[in-house]
Amino acid sequence: MPGEPATATDKVEPDPALLAAYRYLQEAASSGGSLYPIDNKQDQTSGDGALAAPLPITDTAVDQLIELEDYPGEAFTHIVNPTPVKFISAFLHTVQVAPTDIVGVAAPSTQLWDNCVLRCYSTLADSGLLLTTKYPPSQLEQVSDDVETVFIDATPHHDSGTETPVHVSASCRDLTSLGVTIDQQLEQLTADATNEPQLCGLLTLTQMRAYYSVERISRFVHEICGRLRQLSVGGIVHAPPAATPNGELADLTTSMDYVIEGRTTEDGVVEARVRGKNDVDPQWRSLGLAGSIRRKQKYSGL
């Protein structure tokens, strides 16, 4: 329920070594330390134009990281190769996202952020419903490895002849019919449910804007969010970057509990923050590095 403290479940609880590495990244970012390889120092300047000093790992931090490892080098692998997608579970745990929350993720519709949103879905849910308007289900099969998922294929060239019990088709050009399909699948999802977390993912609203106005999509999302609350099913909705509380497309996310805003800075740092959630500061948190930067294996401070 909105206003109630969110409780992280075992599903959201990240591996201790991963969580420790994530906390180290936050300390590095907040103290002015560098997340960059020491051989890639361009654009690593502080506000006065000086190079940002790398944050060293203290002996205490080393001891803590080693103590939490399941195998030698695990935590340091996370730090040396800070891939954003793998830190999603630590981020969700830290900001206390509950599986029954209905959350908008306002971020670019790029491969990197699409994968981050999918990881949000697979981290929070044990079973769920995933509406895709961009990628055919065959390209999202890795999700079903972690989550028992029914896909609704609303991509422009969906093939209704390939429908199965876990793969149904609907037209993105007909929101009324699409809403009926979602409702039917939600009924089936909750009828078969036990007590495991269930989630409905909508990926993405950006593609819907090719066919409908913001007002029409907002009404559609409002109806879906109301149905999710009625059934106690959580939601992850990938929305455009401007769909933040004060953004130009804020109407797209007003029916949700709160918004996770995502961005990739010019120097390749992937960051996220929560807007509108009780007891969570809207501060940017680092998720790691994007692009060729993260493929470097020698990082400053190590």
XYZ file of C-alpha atoms in Angstrom:
302
model
C 0.000 0.000 0.000
C 1.259 3.537 -0.705
C 2.687 5.164 2.392
C 3.604 1.916 4.105
C 7.294 1.047 4.549
C 8.427 -1.350 1.854
C 9.861 -4.631 3.029
C 12.569 -6.349 1.024
C 11.940 -10.059 0.526
C 14.414 -12.906 0.212
C 13.954 -12.594 -3.543
C 15.296 -9.021 -3.450
C 18.126 -9.778 -1.009
C 21.355 -9.636 -3.031
C 24.446 -11.748 -2.494
C 26.419 -10.306 0.478
C 29.604 -9.843 -1.553
C 27.680 -8.061 -4.320
C 25.987 -5.805 -1.775
C 29.355 -4.965 -0.187
C 30.815 -4.121 -3.621
C 27.776 -1.946 -4.377
C 28.236 -0.048 -1.112
C 31.880 0.501 -1.988
C 30.843 2.018 -5.331
C 28.563 4.450 -3.502
C 31.355 5.447 -1.120
C 33.707 5.981 -4.061
C 31.178 8.147 -5.909
C 30.107 10.207 -2.880
C 33.656 10.926 -1.710
C 34.928 12.081 -5.074
C 36.838 8.900 -5.795
C 37.173 7.664 -9.336
C 35.391 4.607 -10.718
C 37.584 4.743 -13.787
C 40.560 2.719 -14.977
C 43.822 4.531 -14.184
C 44.750 4.347 -17.877
C 41.601 6.186 -18.971
C 41.763 9.479 -17.083
C 40.075 11.750 -19.572
C 37.124 13.725 -18.223
C 37.833 12.542 -14.668
C 37.973 16.055 -13.264
C 36.586 17.542 -10.099
C 34.680 20.813 -10.058
C 37.880 22.903 -10.049
C 39.325 21.106 -13.076
C 41.712 18.893 -11.127
C 41.756 15.148 -11.611
C 39.472 13.353 -9.161
C 41.558 11.286 -6.792
C 40.892 7.537 -6.803
C 39.386 6.183 -3.612
C 41.728 3.567 -2.130
C 40.340 0.389 -0.621
C 41.382 0.442 3.029
C 42.634 -2.624 4.881
C 39.338 -2.720 6.785
C 37.337 -2.668 3.558
C 39.526 -5.438 2.117
C 38.937 -7.599 5.179
C 35.177 -7.035 4.986
C 35.019 -7.884 1.283
C 37.084 -11.051 1.698
C 34.942 -12.183 4.634
C 31.790 -11.968 2.505
C 33.127 -13.854 -0.502
C 31.775 -17.263 -1.456
C 34.935 -17.867 -3.470
C 38.316 -16.048 -3.613
C 38.166 -12.850 -5.633
C 34.351 -12.673 -5.901
C 33.871 -9.188 -4.425
C 36.845 -7.750 -6.286
C 35.486 -9.102 -9.561
C 32.337 -7.064 -8.914
C 34.394 -3.920 -8.311
C 36.830 -4.403 -11.195
C 33.975 -5.117 -13.621
C 31.062 -3.000 -12.327
C 28.436 -4.016 -14.881
C 25.271 -1.986 -14.151
C 22.792 -4.841 -14.637
C 24.291 -6.998 -11.900
C 24.030 -4.198 -9.319
C 20.278 -3.758 -9.859
C 19.405 -6.174 -7.048
C 21.646 -4.265 -4.619
C 20.052 -0.972 -5.654
C 16.501 -2.332 -5.219
C 17.443 -3.728 -1.805
C 19.031 -0.471 -0.660
C 16.027 1.689 -1.586
C 13.613 -0.986 -0.290
C 11.555 -1.721 -3.377
C 8.861 -4.256 -2.465
C 7.512 -6.816 -4.973
C 3.991 -5.382 -4.588
C 5.064 -1.815 -5.414
C 4.047 -0.372 -8.769
C 7.135 1.386 -10.047
C 7.868 3.479 -13.101
C 11.413 3.375 -14.459
C 11.975 6.627 -16.332
C 15.023 5.882 -18.443
C 16.118 5.806 -22.091
C 14.795 2.984 -24.245
C 18.289 1.702 -24.995
C 19.714 -1.784 -24.794
C 21.495 -0.972 -21.538
C 18.409 0.405 -19.796
C 16.093 -2.202 -21.317
C 18.309 -4.837 -19.698
C 18.314 -2.954 -16.392
C 14.505 -2.829 -16.365
C 14.307 -6.533 -17.196
C 16.649 -7.245 -14.294
C 14.309 -5.262 -12.015
C 11.499 -7.550 -13.136
C 13.427 -10.803 -12.671
C 14.824 -9.666 -9.304
C 11.426 -8.859 -7.807
C 9.205 -11.613 -9.205
C 8.921 -15.378 -8.940
C 6.144 -15.431 -11.538
C 4.695 -12.754 -13.718
C 3.287 -11.262 -16.862
C 5.479 -9.332 -19.271
C 4.030 -7.094 -21.986
C 6.630 -6.323 -24.631
C 6.169 -3.697 -27.336
C 9.800 -3.634 -28.505
C 11.459 -7.066 -28.396
C 9.793 -10.324 -29.456
C 9.592 -12.877 -26.615
C 12.232 -15.029 -28.314
C 14.774 -12.312 -27.454
C 13.650 -12.197 -23.826
C 13.843 -15.889 -23.039
C 16.623 -15.328 -20.498
C 13.946 -13.778 -18.252
C 12.012 -17.045 -18.098
C 15.120 -18.778 -16.776
C 14.636 -16.878 -13.506
C 10.907 -16.126 -13.512
C 7.894 -18.156 -14.601
C 6.653 -15.650 -17.167
C 3.739 -15.308 -19.566
C 4.692 -13.009 -22.437
C 2.214 -10.736 -24.210
C 3.737 -9.959 -27.593
C 2.558 -6.515 -28.709
C 5.476 -5.844 -31.040
C 4.624 -4.392 -34.477
C 5.115 -7.709 -36.307
C 3.886 -10.179 -33.698
C 2.858 -13.592 -34.977
C -0.471 -14.754 -33.544
C 0.150 -18.180 -35.083
C 2.897 -18.924 -32.563
C 0.758 -18.525 -29.443
C 1.330 -20.918 -26.549
C 0.175 -20.937 -22.910
C 3.169 -18.740 -22.065
C 3.164 -16.622 -25.229
C 0.083 -14.694 -26.331
C -0.262 -11.948 -28.914
C -2.047 -8.600 -28.877
C -1.985 -5.459 -30.978
C -0.314 -2.355 -29.615
C -2.564 -0.368 -31.960
C -5.688 -1.364 -30.017
C -5.381 -0.413 -26.356
C -8.872 -1.637 -25.504
C -8.123 -5.146 -26.781
C -4.659 -5.014 -25.205
C -6.174 -4.100 -21.844
C -8.591 -7.031 -22.068
C -5.709 -9.410 -22.830
C -3.705 -8.131 -19.864
C -6.723 -8.471 -17.580
C -7.349 -12.043 -18.710
C -3.738 -13.028 -18.153
C -3.652 -11.340 -14.736
C -6.731 -13.314 -13.707
C -5.008 -16.526 -14.764
C -1.758 -15.505 -13.071
C -3.388 -14.814 -9.715
C -5.675 -17.864 -9.928
C -2.636 -20.136 -10.245
C -0.603 -18.301 -7.625
C 0.746 -19.458 -4.319
C 2.467 -16.932 -2.062
C 5.412 -16.075 -4.276
C 5.888 -12.479 -5.492
C 4.054 -11.737 -8.735
C 4.761 -8.898 -11.098
C 3.446 -7.317 -14.270
C 6.047 -5.703 -16.498
C 5.249 -3.186 -19.261
C 8.130 -2.694 -21.667
C 7.986 -0.028 -22.947
C 5.657 2.997 -22.997
C 8.020 4.774 -25.388
C 6.928 2.511 -28.262
C 3.243 3.197 -27.491
C 3.778 6.887 -28.150
C 4.128 6.046 -31.841
C 0.388 5.310 -31.871
C -1.217 7.265 -29.022
C -1.165 10.570 -27.228
C 0.263 10.897 -23.722
C -3.268 11.393 -22.400
C -4.521 8.146 -23.956
C -1.542 6.135 -22.704
C -1.942 7.672 -19.239
C -5.559 6.480 -19.057
C -4.482 3.004 -20.154
C -1.722 2.870 -17.517
C -4.147 4.172 -14.878
C -6.530 1.293 -15.577
C -3.736 -1.289 -15.466
C -2.302 0.087 -12.209
C -5.738 0.018 -10.606
C -6.168 -3.617 -11.589
C -2.723 -4.537 -10.240
C -3.528 -3.000 -6.864
C -6.829 -4.832 -6.749
C -5.017 -8.135 -7.304
C -1.991 -7.277 -5.078
C 0.348 -7.690 -8.031
C 3.414 -5.480 -8.363
C 4.385 -3.582 -11.490
C 7.507 -2.451 -13.342
C 6.801 0.012 -16.159
C 9.547 1.277 -18.460
C 8.653 4.881 -19.258
C 10.423 7.650 -21.213
C 13.092 9.690 -19.375
C 10.782 12.716 -19.171
C 8.134 10.727 -17.249
C 9.498 11.923 -13.906
C 7.379 13.774 -11.302
C 8.415 17.171 -12.712
C 9.058 16.071 -16.280
C 7.157 16.881 -19.467
C 5.627 13.379 -19.513
C 4.831 13.151 -15.786
C 1.252 12.100 -16.555
C 2.533 8.694 -17.695
C 3.646 7.762 -14.179
C 1.159 9.554 -11.884
C -0.732 6.285 -11.295
C 2.386 4.557 -9.969
C 3.691 4.481 -6.403
C 6.960 6.206 -7.273
C 9.525 6.541 -10.047
C 13.069 5.269 -10.474
C 14.934 7.691 -12.709
C 17.874 6.362 -14.699
C 20.624 8.059 -16.636
C 24.058 7.484 -18.114
C 26.398 10.416 -17.605
C 28.639 11.759 -20.357
C 31.625 10.013 -18.810
C 29.886 6.627 -18.796
C 28.684 6.294 -15.206
C 25.269 4.614 -14.987
C 23.161 6.094 -12.183
C 19.676 5.767 -10.716
C 17.620 7.583 -8.099
C 14.162 7.231 -6.585
C 11.615 10.036 -6.851
C 8.497 10.159 -4.676
C 9.131 7.232 -2.320
C 8.674 7.611 1.433
C 11.902 7.782 3.467
C 14.219 7.511 0.442
C 16.383 10.479 -0.499
C 16.281 11.329 -4.219
C 20.055 11.066 -4.520
C 21.824 9.582 -7.509
C 23.340 6.163 -6.829
C 25.978 4.567 -9.016
C 25.183 1.284 -10.761
C 28.576 0.957 -12.410
C 30.092 1.823 -15.767
C 28.790 1.542 -19.309
C 30.414 0.955 -22.656
C 34.064 0.209 -23.282
C 35.075 1.723 -19.945
C 33.868 -1.259 -17.960
C 35.869 -3.664 -20.102
C 39.086 -2.259 -18.684
C 40.516 -4.560 -16.048
C 42.766 -2.230 -14.053
C 40.839 0.211 -11.886
C 42.060 3.100 -9.837
C 42.237 2.510 -6.117
C 42.798 -1.248 -6.444
